[in-house]
CSV table of C-alpha atoms and ligand atoms in Angstrom, one decimal:
chain,number,residue,atom,x,y,z
Z,1,MET,CA,25.4,-48.0,311.5
Z,2,ILE,CA,27.2,-45.3,313.6
Z,3,THR,CA,30.0,-43.6,311.7
Z,4,GLY,CA,32.5,-40.8,312.1
Z,5,LYS,CA,29.7,-38.4,310.5
Z,6,THR,CA,26.8,-39.6,313.0
Z,7,ALA,CA,24.9,-36.7,314.9
Z,8,VAL,CA,24.3,-37.2,318.5
Z,9,VAL,CA,21.1,-36.1,320.3
Z,10,GLY,CA,19.9,-37.4,323.7
Z,11,ILE,CA,18.3,-37.0,326.8
Z,12,MET,CA,20.0,-35.5,330.1
Z,13,GLY,CA,18.3,-36.2,333.5
Z,14,ASP,CA,18.4,-38.3,336.9
Z,15,PRO,CA,17.0,-40.9,336.4
Z,16,VAL,CA,16.8,-41.6,332.6
Z,17,GLN,CA,16.7,-45.5,332.5
Z,18,HIS,CA,12.9,-45.7,331.9
Z,19,SER,CA,12.6,-42.9,329.4
Z,20,LEU,CA,10.6,-43.9,326.3
Z,21,SER,CA,12.4,-41.0,324.5
Z,22,PRO,CA,15.4,-43.3,323.0
Z,23,PRO,CA,13.1,-45.8,321.3
Z,24,MET,CA,10.8,-43.2,319.9
Z,25,HIS,CA,13.5,-41.1,318.5
Z,26,ASN,CA,15.8,-43.8,317.3
Z,27,ALA,CA,12.9,-45.5,315.6
Z,28,ALA,CA,12.2,-42.4,313.6
Z,29,PHE,CA,15.9,-41.8,312.6
Z,30,LYS,CA,15.8,-45.5,311.4
Z,31,HIS,CA,12.6,-45.0,309.5
Z,32,LEU,CA,13.7,-41.9,307.9
Z,33,LYS,CA,17.3,-43.4,307.1
Z,34,MET,CA,18.8,-40.3,309.0
Z,35,ASP,CA,22.2,-40.5,310.3
Z,36,TYR,CA,21.5,-39.8,313.9
Z,37,ILE,CA,21.4,-41.4,317.2
Z,38,TYR,CA,19.6,-40.6,320.4
Z,39,VAL,CA,21.4,-41.6,323.7
Z,40,PRO,CA,20.5,-41.4,327.3
Z,41,PHE,CA,22.7,-39.5,329.8
Z,42,GLN,CA,22.4,-39.6,333.5
Z,43,VAL,CA,23.5,-36.5,335.0
Z,44,ARG,CA,23.5,-35.5,338.7
Z,45,PRO,CA,22.4,-31.9,339.7
Z,46,GLU,CA,25.6,-31.1,340.9
Z,47,ASN,CA,27.0,-31.9,337.4
Z,48,LEU,CA,24.9,-30.1,335.2
Z,49,ALA,CA,26.9,-27.2,334.6
Z,50,SER,CA,29.9,-29.3,333.5
Z,51,ALA,CA,27.5,-31.9,331.5
Z,52,ILE,CA,26.3,-28.9,329.7
Z,53,ALA,CA,29.6,-27.4,328.9
Z,54,GLY,CA,30.6,-31.0,327.6
Z,55,ALA,CA,27.8,-31.2,325.2
Z,56,ARG,CA,28.6,-28.0,323.7
Z,57,SER,CA,32.2,-28.9,323.4
Z,58,MET,CA,31.6,-32.4,322.0
Z,59,GLY,CA,29.3,-31.1,319.2
Z,60,ILE,CA,25.9,-32.8,320.6
Z,61,LYS,CA,23.2,-31.6,318.4
Z,62,GLY,CA,20.4,-31.5,320.6
Z,63,LEU,CA,19.1,-32.7,324.0
Z,64,ASN,CA,15.8,-33.3,325.9
Z,65,ILE,CA,16.1,-32.3,329.6
Z,66,THR,CA,14.1,-33.9,332.0
Z,67,ILE,CA,13.6,-34.2,335.7
Z,68,PRO,CA,15.4,-32.6,337.8
Z,69,HIS,CA,17.2,-30.3,335.4
Z,70,LYS,CA,14.2,-28.5,333.7
Z,71,ARG,CA,14.3,-25.2,335.5
Z,72,GLU,CA,18.0,-25.3,336.6
Z,73,VAL,CA,19.2,-25.6,332.9
Z,74,ILE,CA,17.9,-22.2,332.0
Z,75,LYS,CA,20.7,-20.5,333.4
Z,76,TYR,CA,23.2,-22.0,330.9
Z,77,LEU,CA,21.3,-21.0,328.0
Z,78,ASP,CA,22.0,-18.1,325.4
Z,79,GLU,CA,18.4,-18.0,324.1
Z,80,ILE,CA,15.1,-19.1,325.0
Z,81,GLY,CA,11.8,-19.7,323.2
Z,82,GLN,CA,8.6,-17.7,324.4
Z,83,ALA,CA,6.6,-20.7,325.9
Z,84,ALA,CA,9.8,-22.0,327.7
Z,85,GLN,CA,10.3,-18.6,329.1
Z,86,LEU,CA,6.6,-18.1,330.3
Z,87,ILE,CA,6.5,-21.7,331.7
Z,88,GLY,CA,10.0,-21.1,333.5
Z,89,ALA,CA,11.2,-24.8,332.4
Z,90,VAL,CA,13.0,-26.2,329.4
Z,91,ASN,CA,12.7,-29.8,328.0
Z,92,THR,CA,14.5,-29.3,324.6
Z,93,LEU,CA,18.2,-27.9,323.9
Z,94,LYS,CA,19.2,-27.0,320.4
Z,95,PHE,CA,23.1,-26.5,320.0
Z,96,ARG,CA,24.5,-24.4,317.3
Z,97,LYS,CA,27.8,-22.9,316.7
Z,98,ASN,CA,27.9,-20.5,319.4
Z,99,THR,CA,24.4,-20.4,320.6
Z,100,LEU,CA,22.5,-22.9,322.9
Z,101,THR,CA,18.6,-22.4,322.8
Z,102,GLY,CA,16.1,-23.8,325.2
Z,103,PHE,CA,12.6,-24.8,324.3
Z,104,ASN,CA,9.4,-26.4,326.2
Z,105,THR,CA,7.7,-28.6,324.1
Z,106,ASP,CA,5.7,-30.2,327.0
Z,107,GLY,CA,2.6,-27.9,327.0
Z,108,LEU,CA,2.6,-27.9,322.9
Z,109,GLY,CA,2.4,-31.9,323.1
Z,110,ALA,CA,-0.6,-31.5,325.3
Z,111,VAL,CA,-2.2,-28.9,323.0
Z,112,LYS,CA,-1.6,-30.9,320.0
Z,113,ALA,CA,-3.0,-33.8,321.5
Z,114,ILE,CA,-6.2,-32.1,322.4
Z,115,GLU,CA,-6.4,-30.6,318.9
Z,116,GLU,CA,-6.7,-34.0,317.5
Z,117,VAL,CA,-10.1,-33.8,318.9
Z,118,THR,CA,-11.0,-30.0,319.1
Z,119,PRO,CA,-9.4,-26.7,318.5
Z,120,VAL,CA,-8.4,-25.0,321.8
Z,121,LYS,CA,-8.9,-21.6,320.6
Z,122,GLY,CA,-12.0,-20.0,322.5
Z,123,LYS,CA,-12.5,-23.1,324.6
Z,124,LYS,CA,-13.2,-23.2,328.5
Z,125,ILE,CA,-10.5,-25.7,330.0
Z,126,ILE,CA,-10.1,-27.0,333.4
Z,127,ILE,CA,-6.8,-28.3,334.3
Z,128,ILE,CA,-6.4,-30.6,337.5
Z,129,GLY,CA,-3.2,-30.0,339.5
Z,130,ALA,CA,-0.9,-27.0,339.9
Z,131,GLY,CA,2.6,-28.8,339.5
Z,132,GLY,CA,5.1,-28.4,336.7
Z,133,ALA,CA,3.0,-30.2,334.1
Z,134,ALA,CA,-0.1,-28.1,334.9
Z,135,ARG,CA,2.1,-25.0,334.3
Z,136,ALA,CA,3.4,-26.2,331.0
Z,137,VAL,CA,-0.2,-27.0,329.8
Z,138,SER,CA,-1.9,-24.0,331.1
Z,139,PHE,CA,0.5,-21.5,329.6
Z,140,GLN,CA,0.6,-23.3,326.4
Z,141,SER,CA,-3.3,-23.4,326.3
Z,142,LEU,CA,-3.3,-19.7,326.9
Z,143,LEU,CA,-0.8,-19.3,324.0
Z,144,ALA,CA,-3.2,-21.3,321.7
Z,145,GLY,CA,-6.0,-18.9,322.3
Z,146,ALA,CA,-8.0,-20.6,325.1
Z,147,GLY,CA,-11.1,-18.8,326.0
Z,148,GLU,CA,-10.9,-19.5,329.8
Z,149,VAL,CA,-8.7,-21.4,331.8
Z,150,LEU,CA,-9.4,-22.9,335.4
Z,151,ILE,CA,-6.7,-24.6,337.6
Z,152,ALA,CA,-8.4,-27.0,340.2
Z,153,ASN,CA,-6.0,-28.5,342.8
Z,154,ARG,CA,-6.0,-30.3,346.0
Z,155,THR,CA,-4.1,-27.5,347.7
Z,156,LEU,CA,-6.1,-24.3,346.7
Z,157,GLU,CA,-2.9,-22.0,347.5
Z,158,ASN,CA,-0.9,-23.6,344.6
Z,159,ALA,CA,-3.6,-23.3,342.1
Z,160,CYS,CA,-4.2,-19.7,342.9
Z,161,LYS,CA,-0.4,-19.1,342.8
Z,162,LEU,CA,-0.3,-20.6,339.0
Z,163,THR,CA,-3.1,-18.4,338.1
Z,164,ASP,CA,-1.8,-15.3,339.4
Z,165,ASP,CA,1.4,-16.0,337.1
Z,166,LEU,CA,-1.1,-16.8,334.2
Z,167,GLY,CA,-3.0,-13.7,334.9
Z,168,GLN,CA,0.1,-11.3,334.9
Z,169,ASN,CA,1.0,-12.5,331.2
Z,170,PHE,CA,-2.6,-13.1,329.7
Z,171,ALA,CA,-5.5,-11.2,329.5
Z,172,THR,CA,-7.8,-14.1,329.1
Z,173,SER,CA,-10.1,-15.3,332.1
Z,174,VAL,CA,-8.3,-17.5,334.7
Z,175,GLY,CA,-9.2,-18.9,338.0
Z,176,CYS,CA,-8.2,-21.3,340.7
Z,177,LEU,CA,-10.4,-23.5,342.6
Z,178,GLY,CA,-10.3,-26.7,345.0
Z,179,LEU,CA,-11.5,-30.1,344.4
Z,180,ASP,CA,-15.0,-29.5,345.6
Z,181,ASP,CA,-18.6,-28.7,344.5
Z,182,LYS,CA,-17.0,-25.6,342.8
Z,183,LEU,CA,-15.3,-27.8,340.5
Z,184,VAL,CA,-18.5,-30.0,339.7
Z,185,GLU,CA,-20.4,-26.6,338.9
Z,186,GLU,CA,-17.8,-25.3,336.5
Z,187,LEU,CA,-17.5,-28.7,334.7
Z,188,LYS,CA,-21.0,-28.4,333.4
Z,189,ASP,CA,-20.0,-25.6,330.8
Z,190,THR,CA,-16.3,-26.9,330.2
Z,191,ASP,CA,-15.0,-28.1,326.7
Z,192,VAL,CA,-11.8,-29.7,327.8
Z,193,LEU,CA,-10.7,-31.2,331.1
Z,194,ILE,CA,-7.1,-32.1,331.5
Z,195,ASN,CA,-5.6,-34.1,334.4
Z,196,THR,CA,-1.8,-33.3,335.3
Z,197,THR,CA,-1.9,-35.1,338.6
Z,198,PRO,CA,-0.6,-38.5,339.1
Z,199,VAL,CA,-3.8,-39.9,340.6
Z,200,GLY,CA,-4.6,-43.4,338.9
Z,201,MET,CA,-0.9,-43.8,337.8
Z,202,HIS,CA,0.6,-47.4,338.1
Z,203,PRO,CA,0.9,-48.9,340.7
Z,204,HIS,CA,-2.2,-47.0,342.0
Z,205,GLU,CA,-4.7,-47.9,339.3
Z,206,ASP,CA,-7.4,-48.3,341.7
Z,207,GLN,CA,-7.2,-44.8,343.2
Z,208,LYS,CA,-10.6,-43.1,342.6
Z,209,PRO,CA,-10.5,-40.4,339.9
Z,210,ILE,CA,-10.8,-36.9,341.1
Z,211,VAL,CA,-13.9,-36.5,338.3
Z,212,THR,CA,-16.3,-39.0,337.8
Z,213,SER,CA,-18.9,-39.8,335.1
Z,214,SER,CA,-21.8,-38.0,336.6
Z,215,MET,CA,-19.7,-35.0,336.9
Z,216,MET,CA,-19.1,-35.1,333.0
Z,217,HIS,CA,-21.1,-34.3,329.9
Z,218,ARG,CA,-21.1,-35.9,326.5
Z,219,ASP,CA,-19.6,-32.9,324.8
Z,220,LEU,CA,-16.6,-32.9,327.1
Z,221,VAL,CA,-13.0,-33.7,325.9
Z,222,VAL,CA,-11.1,-35.5,328.6
Z,223,ASN,CA,-7.3,-35.8,328.4
Z,224,ASP,CA,-5.2,-37.8,331.1
Z,225,ILE,CA,-1.5,-37.1,330.8
Z,226,VAL,CA,-1.1,-40.4,332.6
Z,227,TYR,CA,-0.1,-43.0,330.2
Z,228,ASN,CA,0.6,-46.2,332.4
Z,229,PRO,CA,-2.1,-47.6,332.5
Z,230,LEU,CA,-3.2,-46.5,328.9
Z,231,LYS,CA,-6.8,-46.6,330.1
Z,232,THR,CA,-6.9,-44.9,333.5
Z,233,GLY,CA,-10.0,-44.6,336.0
Z,234,LEU,CA,-10.7,-40.9,334.5
Z,235,ILE,CA,-10.5,-42.2,331.0
Z,236,ARG,CA,-13.1,-45.1,332.0
Z,237,GLU,CA,-15.3,-42.5,333.6
Z,238,ALA,CA,-15.1,-40.1,330.6
Z,239,GLU,CA,-16.2,-43.2,328.5
Z,240,LYS,CA,-19.1,-44.0,330.7
Z,241,ALA,CA,-20.2,-40.2,330.2
Z,242,GLY,CA,-20.0,-40.5,326.6
Z,243,ALA,CA,-17.2,-38.1,326.5
Z,244,LYS,CA,-14.4,-37.9,323.9
Z,245,THR,CA,-11.1,-39.2,325.6
Z,246,ILE,CA,-7.4,-38.6,324.8
Z,247,ASN,CA,-4.8,-40.9,326.6
Z,248,GLY,CA,-1.4,-39.8,328.0
Z,249,THR,CA,0.7,-41.3,325.3
Z,250,ARG,CA,-0.6,-38.5,322.7
Z,251,MET,CA,1.2,-35.8,324.8
Z,252,LEU,CA,4.3,-37.6,325.0
Z,253,ILE,CA,4.3,-38.4,321.1
Z,254,TYR,CA,3.7,-34.8,320.2
Z,255,GLN,CA,6.2,-33.2,322.6
Z,256,GLY,CA,8.9,-35.8,321.0
Z,257,MET,CA,7.8,-34.9,317.6
Z,258,GLU,CA,8.3,-31.3,318.3
Z,259,SER,CA,11.7,-31.9,319.8
Z,260,PHE,CA,12.8,-33.5,316.6
Z,261,ARG,CA,11.6,-31.2,314.4
Z,262,ILE,CA,13.6,-28.5,316.5
Z,263,TRP,CA,16.9,-30.6,316.0
Z,264,THR,CA,16.4,-31.7,312.5
Z,265,GLY,CA,14.0,-29.6,310.7
Z,266,ILE,CA,12.3,-32.7,309.5
Z,267,ASN,CA,8.5,-33.5,310.8
Z,268,PRO,CA,8.8,-37.1,311.8
Z,269,PRO,CA,5.7,-39.5,311.2
Z,270,PHE,CA,3.2,-39.9,314.0
Z,271,LYS,CA,2.9,-43.4,313.5
Z,272,VAL,CA,6.5,-44.4,314.0
Z,273,PHE,CA,6.7,-42.6,317.2
Z,274,GLU,CA,3.2,-44.3,318.5
Z,275,GLU,CA,4.5,-47.7,317.7
Z,276,ALA,CA,7.8,-46.9,319.6
Z,277,ILE,CA,5.9,-45.8,322.6
Z,278,MET,CA,3.3,-48.7,322.7
Z,279,LYS,CA,6.2,-51.0,322.3
Z,280,GLY,CA,8.3,-49.5,325.1
Z,281,LEU,CA,5.3,-49.7,327.4
Z,282,GLY,CA,4.6,-53.3,326.6
Z,283,TYR,CA,1.3,-52.9,325.1
Z,284,VAL,CA,2.4,-54.4,321.7
Z,285,SER,CA,5.2,-56.9,321.0
L,1,ATR,P1,4.6,-32.7,338.1
L,1,ATR,O1,5.7,-31.8,338.0
L,1,ATR,O2,4.5,-33.7,337.1
L,1,ATR,O3,3.4,-32.1,337.5
L,1,ATR,P2,4.0,-32.1,340.7
L,1,ATR,O4,4.8,-30.7,340.5
L,1,ATR,O5,4.5,-32.8,341.8
L,1,ATR,O6,4.2,-33.0,339.4
L,1,ATR,O7,2.6,-31.9,341.1
L,1,ATR,C1,1.7,-32.7,341.4
L,1,ATR,C2,0.4,-32.4,341.2
L,1,ATR,O8,-0.5,-33.2,341.5
L,1,ATR,C3,0.2,-31.2,342.2
L,1,ATR,O9,-0.8,-30.3,341.9
L,1,ATR,C4,-0.5,-32.1,343.6
L,1,ATR,O10,-1.3,-31.4,344.2
L,1,ATR,P3,-0.9,-30.5,345.4
L,1,ATR,O11,-0.5,-29.1,345.0
L,1,ATR,O12,-2.2,-30.3,346.4
L,1,ATR,O13,0.3,-31.3,346.1
L,1,ATR,C5,-1.5,-32.9,342.7
L,1,ATR,N1,-1.5,-34.3,343.4
L,1,ATR,C6,-0.5,-35.5,343.6
L,1,ATR,N2,-1.2,-36.3,344.3
L,1,ATR,C7,-2.5,-36.0,344.3
L,1,ATR,C8,-3.5,-36.8,345.0
L,1,ATR,N3,-3.6,-37.9,345.4
L,1,ATR,N4,-4.7,-36.1,344.8
L,1,ATR,C9,-4.9,-34.9,344.3
L,1,ATR,N5,-4.0,-34.2,343.7
L,1,ATR,C10,-2.8,-34.7,343.6
């Protein structure tokens, strides 16, 4: 029941109608019998400043920030976490008395998903794509101690721009490549492959994956951050090659769990988040 004491958290973005975060967090609050509610706020770009000021004055405890505000919101913060600073994007806000702090849990979500299967420390990782998601995942992989990170992208220039930024912040070996024979060669001794592009995402399930089974090996761990469909073309190819697979719901669950922990100090149950996502996606009733 919502009372005068109920704490409010939520998500700010445009659009927000299809976000899976409200069912996920509300399921956990209910399960843990916590007096919190998570609500969606659709905020247009021109209203971001007033929305943040409003959230501060209304005593909102925390927010997730999504497209198109993840970069823009930084200018309204009092403090920023290390990963968010490096990535240059924020997906979680924590409001305290006079301090608004921004965090990024997207990359951490991906690293935690991979670490269900293998530790990232010392590993050779190839990330396909060079957009916002690739940026979060690559910086966080380096923060987690990856041994080598390669960015493979359709537009080589975009991959190299990202590796320049990575190289300026870490001494770890980083490199950029196109989606060509060089990628096939590099895959031979790679430990982890992460797709951050929308290739294979609904309604384009039939799109040919960028990496196919003949380019993979049995010890490779393959993570597709696309979660609709659950089994993307890339995940099917990985299964064919006998590689270990991680579907896109994992990153979504772990980034949400981390935000929940930032707001409440409580570690939410994975299973409750997972069940809410699977229901939200229509995979279970
Ligand atoms: P996000 O913020 O979700 O990461 P984005 O910033 O739009 O999304 O980035 C999308 C990434 O997917 C880009 O790296 C893009 O490649 P380009 O830099 O060449 O544009 C990549 N991408 C999108 N569609 C693709 C496709 N059909 N084949 C290969 N790469 C694709």
